[in-house]
mmCIF file of C-alpha atoms and ligand atoms in Angstrom:
data_model
loop_
_atom_site.group_PDB
_atom_site.id
_atom_site.type_symbol
_atom_site.label_atom_id
_atom_site.label_comp_id
_atom_site.label_asym_id
_atom_site.label_seq_id
_atom_site.Cartn_x
_atom_site.Cartn_y
_atom_site.Cartn_z
ATOM 1 C CA MET W 1 -0.033 0.185 0.042
ATOM 2 C CA HIS W 2 2.791 2.071 0.768
ATOM 3 C CA ALA W 3 5.099 1.308 -2.583
ATOM 4 C CA ALA W 4 4.759 4.451 -3.921
ATOM 5 C CA ILE W 5 6.794 5.812 -0.908
ATOM 6 C CA ALA W 6 8.937 2.862 -0.617
ATOM 7 C CA GLN W 7 12.731 2.427 -1.882
ATOM 8 C CA ARG W 8 13.368 -0.412 -2.870
ATOM 9 C CA HIS W 9 16.772 -2.340 -4.265
ATOM 10 C CA GLY W 10 16.299 -5.931 -5.820
ATOM 11 C CA ARG W 11 13.767 -7.656 -2.907
ATOM 12 C CA ALA W 12 15.125 -5.317 0.149
ATOM 13 C CA LEU W 13 12.726 -2.765 0.471
ATOM 14 C CA ARG W 14 12.445 0.516 3.132
ATOM 15 C CA TYR W 15 10.400 3.339 3.851
ATOM 16 C CA PRO W 16 12.944 7.038 2.954
ATOM 17 C CA ALA W 17 14.749 7.713 6.206
ATOM 18 C CA ASP W 18 12.600 10.629 6.867
ATOM 19 C CA VAL W 19 9.329 8.636 7.186
ATOM 20 C CA SER W 20 10.209 5.336 8.954
ATOM 21 C CA PRO W 21 12.650 3.256 10.178
ATOM 22 C CA PHE W 22 11.258 0.158 9.208
ATOM 23 C CA MET W 23 12.439 -2.372 6.199
ATOM 24 C CA ALA W 24 11.496 -5.683 4.709
ATOM 25 C CA LEU W 25 13.128 -8.561 3.192
ATOM 26 C CA PRO W 26 11.501 -11.827 1.784
ATOM 27 C CA SER W 27 10.698 -14.609 4.622
ATOM 28 C CA GLN W 28 13.764 -16.365 3.893
ATOM 29 C CA PRO W 29 16.408 -14.032 2.673
ATOM 30 C CA ASP W 30 19.090 -14.946 0.869
ATOM 31 C CA GLY W 31 23.175 -13.371 0.666
ATOM 32 C CA ASP W 32 21.827 -10.913 -2.138
ATOM 33 C CA ASP W 33 18.865 -9.709 -0.302
ATOM 34 C CA TRP W 34 21.293 -9.278 2.984
ATOM 35 C CA ARG W 35 23.684 -7.253 0.524
ATOM 36 C CA ASN W 36 20.831 -5.338 -1.180
ATOM 37 C CA LEU W 37 19.549 -4.259 2.377
ATOM 38 C CA ALA W 38 23.128 -3.067 3.287
ATOM 39 C CA GLN W 39 23.084 -1.052 0.267
ATOM 40 C CA LEU W 40 19.918 0.663 1.127
ATOM 41 C CA VAL W 41 20.802 1.851 4.463
ATOM 42 C CA ARG W 42 24.146 2.452 3.522
ATOM 43 C CA GLY W 43 25.622 2.242 7.343
ATOM 44 C CA GLY W 44 22.379 3.486 9.339
ATOM 45 C CA ASP W 45 20.167 1.004 11.373
ATOM 46 C CA VAL W 46 17.832 -1.629 9.914
ATOM 47 C CA THR W 47 14.427 -1.928 11.918
ATOM 48 C CA PHE W 48 11.989 -5.149 11.139
ATOM 49 C CA PHE W 49 8.947 -6.106 12.636
ATOM 50 C CA ALA W 50 9.465 -9.605 11.573
ATOM 51 C CA PRO W 51 12.673 -10.010 12.713
ATOM 52 C CA PRO W 52 14.319 -12.903 9.814
ATOM 53 C CA GLU W 53 15.018 -16.267 11.814
ATOM 54 C CA HIS W 54 19.215 -16.266 10.877
ATOM 55 C CA ILE W 55 20.702 -12.931 11.483
ATOM 56 C CA PRO W 56 24.238 -13.042 9.169
ATOM 57 C CA ARG W 57 27.632 -11.714 9.566
ATOM 58 C CA HIS W 58 28.531 -8.673 9.151
ATOM 59 C CA TRP W 59 25.088 -7.559 11.277
ATOM 60 C CA GLU W 60 24.706 -6.896 14.386
ATOM 61 C CA LYS W 61 21.316 -6.657 16.921
ATOM 62 C CA VAL W 62 21.135 -3.672 18.294
ATOM 63 C CA LEU W 63 17.359 -3.670 19.932
ATOM 64 C CA GLU W 64 15.056 -5.725 20.586
ATOM 65 C CA LEU W 65 11.585 -4.902 21.900
ATOM 66 C CA ASP W 66 8.693 -7.512 22.708
ATOM 67 C CA GLY W 67 5.266 -6.397 22.443
ATOM 68 C CA MET W 68 1.839 -7.083 20.946
ATOM 69 C CA GLN W 69 -0.376 -6.624 17.751
ATOM 70 C CA MET W 70 -3.908 -5.230 18.880
ATOM 71 C CA VAL W 71 -6.815 -5.233 16.760
ATOM 72 C CA ASP W 72 -10.323 -3.291 16.678
ATOM 73 C CA THR W 73 -12.784 -6.173 18.160
ATOM 74 C CA GLY W 74 -15.528 -3.627 18.675
ATOM 75 C CA VAL W 75 -14.284 0.049 19.763
ATOM 76 C CA GLY W 76 -17.322 2.282 20.190
ATOM 77 C CA PRO W 77 -18.724 5.032 18.719
ATOM 78 C CA ALA W 78 -16.705 8.020 17.326
ATOM 79 C CA ASP W 79 -17.255 11.721 18.318
ATOM 80 C CA GLU W 80 -15.436 14.267 15.948
ATOM 81 C CA GLU W 81 -15.998 17.410 17.657
ATOM 82 C CA GLY W 82 -12.813 19.200 18.381
ATOM 83 C CA ILE W 83 -10.778 16.645 16.164
ATOM 84 C CA VAL W 84 -8.402 18.429 14.173
ATOM 85 C CA ALA W 85 -6.743 16.705 10.787
ATOM 86 C CA LEU W 86 -3.013 17.587 11.085
ATOM 87 C CA GLY W 87 -1.206 18.525 7.880
ATOM 88 C CA PRO W 88 2.579 19.433 6.927
ATOM 89 C CA ASP W 89 2.600 22.847 8.653
ATOM 90 C CA ASP W 90 1.939 21.257 11.711
ATOM 91 C CA VAL W 91 4.655 18.910 11.548
ATOM 92 C CA PRO W 92 7.313 20.986 13.966
ATOM 93 C CA GLU W 93 4.708 20.932 16.649
ATOM 94 C CA MET W 94 3.906 16.978 16.110
ATOM 95 C CA LEU W 95 7.613 16.510 16.094
ATOM 96 C CA ASP W 96 7.952 18.214 19.708
ATOM 97 C CA LEU W 97 4.754 16.496 21.255
ATOM 98 C CA ALA W 98 6.453 12.844 20.081
ATOM 99 C CA ALA W 99 9.584 14.052 21.408
ATOM 100 C CA ARG W 100 8.253 15.140 24.729
ATOM 101 C CA THR W 101 5.947 11.943 25.240
ATOM 102 C CA LYS W 102 7.689 9.002 22.691
ATOM 103 C CA PRO W 103 5.021 7.132 21.251
ATOM 104 C CA GLY W 104 7.570 5.433 19.264
ATOM 105 C CA PRO W 105 9.209 6.454 15.612
ATOM 106 C CA PHE W 106 7.987 9.701 14.483
ATOM 107 C CA LEU W 107 9.986 11.332 11.892
ATOM 108 C CA PRO W 108 9.598 14.657 9.618
ATOM 109 C CA GLY W 109 8.104 12.608 6.701
ATOM 110 C CA THR W 110 5.886 10.127 9.118
ATOM 111 C CA ILE W 111 2.897 12.072 8.220
ATOM 112 C CA ARG W 112 2.966 10.936 4.432
ATOM 113 C CA LEU W 113 1.942 7.245 5.710
ATOM 114 C CA GLY W 114 -1.668 8.501 6.218
ATOM 115 C CA THR W 115 -3.917 10.511 8.139
ATOM 116 C CA TYR W 116 -2.885 12.396 11.408
ATOM 117 C CA LEU W 117 -5.376 13.966 13.837
ATOM 118 C CA GLY W 118 -5.070 16.008 16.613
ATOM 119 C CA ILE W 119 -6.662 17.652 19.762
ATOM 120 C CA ARG W 120 -5.581 21.635 20.188
ATOM 121 C CA GLU W 121 -6.524 23.498 23.772
ATOM 122 C CA GLU W 122 -5.661 27.055 23.465
ATOM 123 C CA GLY W 123 -4.087 26.520 20.350
ATOM 124 C CA ALA W 124 -1.432 24.178 21.403
ATOM 125 C CA LEU W 125 -1.420 20.665 20.381
ATOM 126 C CA VAL W 126 -1.842 18.197 22.993
ATOM 127 C CA ALA W 127 -2.626 14.821 21.665
ATOM 128 C CA MET W 128 -2.314 13.545 18.449
ATOM 129 C CA ALA W 129 -2.607 10.170 16.649
ATOM 130 C CA GLY W 130 -2.115 8.614 13.114
ATOM 131 C CA GLU W 131 -2.009 6.062 10.321
ATOM 132 C CA ARG W 132 0.658 4.244 9.755
ATOM 133 C CA PHE W 133 1.604 0.845 8.047
ATOM 134 C CA ARG W 134 -1.024 -0.241 5.235
ATOM 135 C CA PHE W 135 -2.215 -3.881 4.012
ATOM 136 C CA PRO W 136 -4.896 -4.609 1.994
ATOM 137 C CA GLY W 137 -7.635 -5.208 4.804
ATOM 138 C CA GLY W 138 -5.503 -3.508 7.691
ATOM 139 C CA THR W 139 -4.470 0.173 8.813
ATOM 140 C CA GLU W 140 -2.441 0.668 11.997
ATOM 141 C CA ILE W 141 -3.216 3.565 14.616
ATOM 142 C CA SER W 142 0.301 4.790 15.242
ATOM 143 C CA ALA W 143 1.836 7.492 17.574
ATOM 144 C CA VAL W 144 -0.966 7.812 19.497
ATOM 145 C CA CYS W 145 0.418 10.544 22.355
ATOM 146 C CA THR W 146 -0.987 12.910 24.853
ATOM 147 C CA SER W 147 0.736 15.498 26.577
ATOM 148 C CA ALA W 148 2.010 14.589 30.001
ATOM 149 C CA GLU W 149 0.011 17.775 31.742
ATOM 150 C CA ARG W 150 -3.542 16.667 29.804
ATOM 151 C CA ARG W 151 -3.737 12.458 30.158
ATOM 152 C CA GLY W 152 -6.238 10.940 31.935
ATOM 153 C CA HIS W 153 -8.854 13.444 30.290
ATOM 154 C CA GLY W 154 -9.709 10.948 27.705
ATOM 155 C CA LEU W 155 -8.049 12.571 24.773
ATOM 156 C CA ALA W 156 -6.177 9.641 23.209
ATOM 157 C CA ALA W 157 -9.767 7.553 23.830
ATOM 158 C CA ARG W 158 -11.277 10.472 21.669
ATOM 159 C CA LEU W 159 -8.558 10.258 18.940
ATOM 160 C CA ILE W 160 -8.668 6.512 18.809
ATOM 161 C CA ARG W 161 -12.488 6.225 18.333
ATOM 162 C CA VAL W 162 -12.099 8.724 15.787
ATOM 163 C CA LEU W 163 -9.552 7.046 13.509
ATOM 164 C CA SER W 164 -10.959 3.373 14.421
ATOM 165 C CA ALA W 165 -14.367 4.699 12.859
ATOM 166 C CA ARG W 166 -13.048 6.294 9.855
ATOM 167 C CA ILE W 167 -10.559 2.975 9.007
ATOM 168 C CA ARG W 168 -13.592 0.693 9.463
ATOM 169 C CA GLU W 169 -15.509 2.937 6.965
ATOM 170 C CA GLY W 170 -12.937 2.839 4.532
ATOM 171 C CA GLY W 171 -13.237 -1.019 4.498
ATOM 172 C CA ASP W 172 -10.059 -1.696 6.920
ATOM 173 C CA LEU W 173 -9.735 -3.410 10.344
ATOM 174 C CA PRO W 174 -8.112 -0.985 12.491
ATOM 175 C CA PHE W 175 -4.748 -2.528 14.236
ATOM 176 C CA LEU W 176 -1.899 -1.377 16.398
ATOM 177 C CA HIS W 177 1.443 -2.344 18.228
ATOM 178 C CA VAL W 178 2.189 -1.597 21.828
ATOM 179 C CA VAL W 179 5.559 -2.470 23.560
ATOM 180 C CA ALA W 180 4.762 -4.945 26.252
ATOM 181 C CA ALA W 181 6.118 -2.938 29.063
ATOM 182 C CA ASN W 182 3.501 -0.313 27.965
ATOM 183 C CA ARG W 183 0.648 -1.291 30.666
ATOM 184 C CA GLY W 184 -1.212 1.811 30.947
ATOM 185 C CA ALA W 185 -1.485 2.264 26.655
ATOM 186 C CA ILE W 186 -2.530 -1.367 26.718
ATOM 187 C CA ARG W 187 -4.938 -1.056 29.614
ATOM 188 C CA LEU W 188 -6.382 1.992 27.364
ATOM 189 C CA TYR W 189 -6.475 -0.079 24.312
ATOM 190 C CA GLU W 190 -8.272 -3.258 25.960
ATOM 191 C CA ALA W 191 -10.999 -0.703 27.328
ATOM 192 C CA LEU W 192 -11.543 0.657 23.976
ATOM 193 C CA GLY W 193 -12.270 -2.516 22.674
ATOM 194 C CA PHE W 194 -8.959 -3.756 21.129
ATOM 195 C CA ALA W 195 -7.425 -7.651 21.801
ATOM 196 C CA THR W 196 -4.454 -8.611 21.381
ATOM 197 C CA ARG W 197 -4.196 -11.084 18.059
ATOM 198 C CA THR W 198 -0.383 -11.721 18.584
ATOM 199 C CA ASP W 199 3.009 -11.242 20.118
ATOM 200 C CA THR W 200 5.446 -9.298 18.244
ATOM 201 C CA THR W 201 9.289 -8.641 18.349
ATOM 202 C CA VAL W 202 10.872 -5.579 16.730
ATOM 203 C CA VAL W 203 14.277 -6.027 16.072
ATOM 204 C CA GLY W 204 17.127 -3.348 14.832
ATOM 205 C CA LEU W 205 20.434 -4.500 13.134
ATOM 206 C CA ARG W 206 23.359 -2.393 12.636
ATOM 207 C CA TYR W 207 25.490 -3.217 9.123
ATOM 208 C CA ARG W 208 29.012 -3.892 10.698
ATOM 209 C CA GLY W 209 30.486 -5.050 7.249
ATOM 210 C CA PRO W 210 32.659 -3.436 4.376
ATOM 211 C CA THR W 211 31.367 -0.178 2.396
ATOM 212 C CA LEU W 212 28.796 -1.005 -0.336
ATOM 213 C CA PRO W 213 27.862 1.659 -3.174
ATOM 214 C CA SER W 214 24.488 3.518 -2.850
ATOM 215 C CA PRO W 215 22.135 2.152 -4.965
ATOM 216 C CA LEU W 216 19.773 5.199 -4.819
HETATM 217 C C1 COA N 301 -0.996 6.337 26.303
HETATM 218 C C2 COA N 301 -1.214 7.796 26.211
HETATM 219 C C3 COA N 301 -1.587 8.113 25.069
HETATM 220 C C4 COA N 301 -3.054 7.624 26.958
HETATM 221 O O1 COA N 301 -2.982 9.053 26.882
HETATM 222 P P1 COA N 301 -4.567 9.722 27.320
HETATM 223 O O2 COA N 301 -4.795 11.082 26.694
HETATM 224 O O3 COA N 301 -4.069 10.174 28.974
HETATM 225 O O4 COA N 301 -5.490 8.522 26.977
HETATM 226 P P2 COA N 301 -7.103 8.203 28.112
HETATM 227 O O5 COA N 301 -7.156 9.973 29.091
HETATM 228 O O6 COA N 301 -8.075 8.632 26.800
HETATM 229 O O7 COA N 301 -7.158 7.255 28.753
HETATM 230 C C5 COA N 301 -6.118 7.006 29.843
HETATM 231 C C6 COA N 301 -6.775 6.934 31.134
HETATM 232 O O8 COA N 301 -7.522 8.106 31.611
HETATM 233 C C7 COA N 301 -8.621 7.314 31.777
HETATM 234 N N1 COA N 301 -9.933 8.246 31.131
HETATM 235 C C8 COA N 301 -10.577 8.404 30.312
HETATM 236 N N2 COA N 301 -11.571 9.624 30.076
HETATM 237 C C9 COA N 301 -11.158 10.113 31.514
HETATM 238 C C10 COA N 301 -11.684 11.236 32.279
HETATM 239 N N3 COA N 301 -12.807 11.983 31.542
HETATM 240 N N4 COA N 301 -11.103 11.663 33.319
HETATM 241 C C11 COA N 301 -10.384 10.932 33.910
HETATM 242 N N5 COA N 301 -9.790 10.014 33.178
HETATM 243 C C12 COA N 301 -10.025 9.363 32.217
HETATM 244 C C13 COA N 301 -8.805 6.241 30.775
HETATM 245 O O9 COA N 301 -9.770 5.346 31.530
HETATM 246 C C14 COA N 301 -7.815 5.485 30.838
HETATM 247 O O10 COA N 301 -7.743 4.886 32.326
HETATM 248 P P3 COA N 301 -6.849 3.836 32.787
HETATM 249 O O11 COA N 301 -5.257 3.981 32.674
HETATM 250 O O12 COA N 301 -7.501 3.331 33.606
HETATM 251 O O13 COA N 301 -7.083 2.925 31.591
HETATM 252 C C15 COA N 301 -0.395 8.602 27.253
HETATM 253 O O14 COA N 301 -0.449 8.156 27.946
HETATM 254 C C16 COA N 301 0.941 8.920 26.104
HETATM 255 O O15 COA N 301 1.116 9.753 25.711
HETATM 256 N N6 COA N 301 1.722 8.156 26.936
HETATM 257 C C17 COA N 301 3.241 8.042 26.328
HETATM 258 C C18 COA N 301 3.071 7.511 24.621
HETATM 259 C C19 COA N 301 2.912 6.305 24.220
HETATM 260 O O16 COA N 301 3.099 5.254 25.069
HETATM 261 N N7 COA N 301 1.984 5.995 23.296
HETATM 262 C C20 COA N 301 1.440 4.940 23.019
HETATM 263 C C21 COA N 301 2.268 4.072 22.333
HETATM 264 S S1 COA N 301 1.407 2.426 21.919
#
């Protein structure tokens, strides 16, 4: 679904570095695939949602985060009142909110991946959530965050209900990923009507091999 955004070298795929740190390889990658990926990332780190079983020579694991994928099993009705669409002009404020709240990777170009919605109070962005991964039949809700001093007032819940309703109206199943240690967020998602579908592991790798020419 993000084929127009993806950068590709052979069978290795990545989002542009300013959009998302995630990459993809075939489920059984061969040596060429790994070399192509090393060329695509040019020494930068690689992040996988479905980590390959075998990590080859020249690659070092630098991150491993356990979590879960949750799916909408009946999120309740949405109220669009007070919810604003966020666009490119809002990105500096979104980056600031994400830097303060750490909902997961949010980069200057992440907004290209889908709809992003926010709640403003006295002009200031205090909460946001948006869409990230997509595949036929599914759209992920991501970058869910509320400024620390405004938590516990249902702002994230309102944003998630609106996003979920819009995604379902578009014919997709809303889903999301959460780190297992984030008990508060998991409680909120369960209260809203999300249920765990599967456990997930995010793995980050760093290429430590010889320098390869960039294919881009
Ligand atoms: C997780 C996070 C987004 C929740 O934001 P929030 O706006 O505080 O969420 P809500 O207010 O909708 O819900 C949080 C709690 O407040 C409760 N609440 C909802 N409406 C309320 C209201 N009107 N008054 C008081 N409490 C309320 C909810 O029931 C929930 O309670 P619980 O913790 O017992 O489940 C926020 O803590 C955050 O930004 N965390 C850091 C980033 C992060 O981890 N994001 C998730 C990544 S997967």
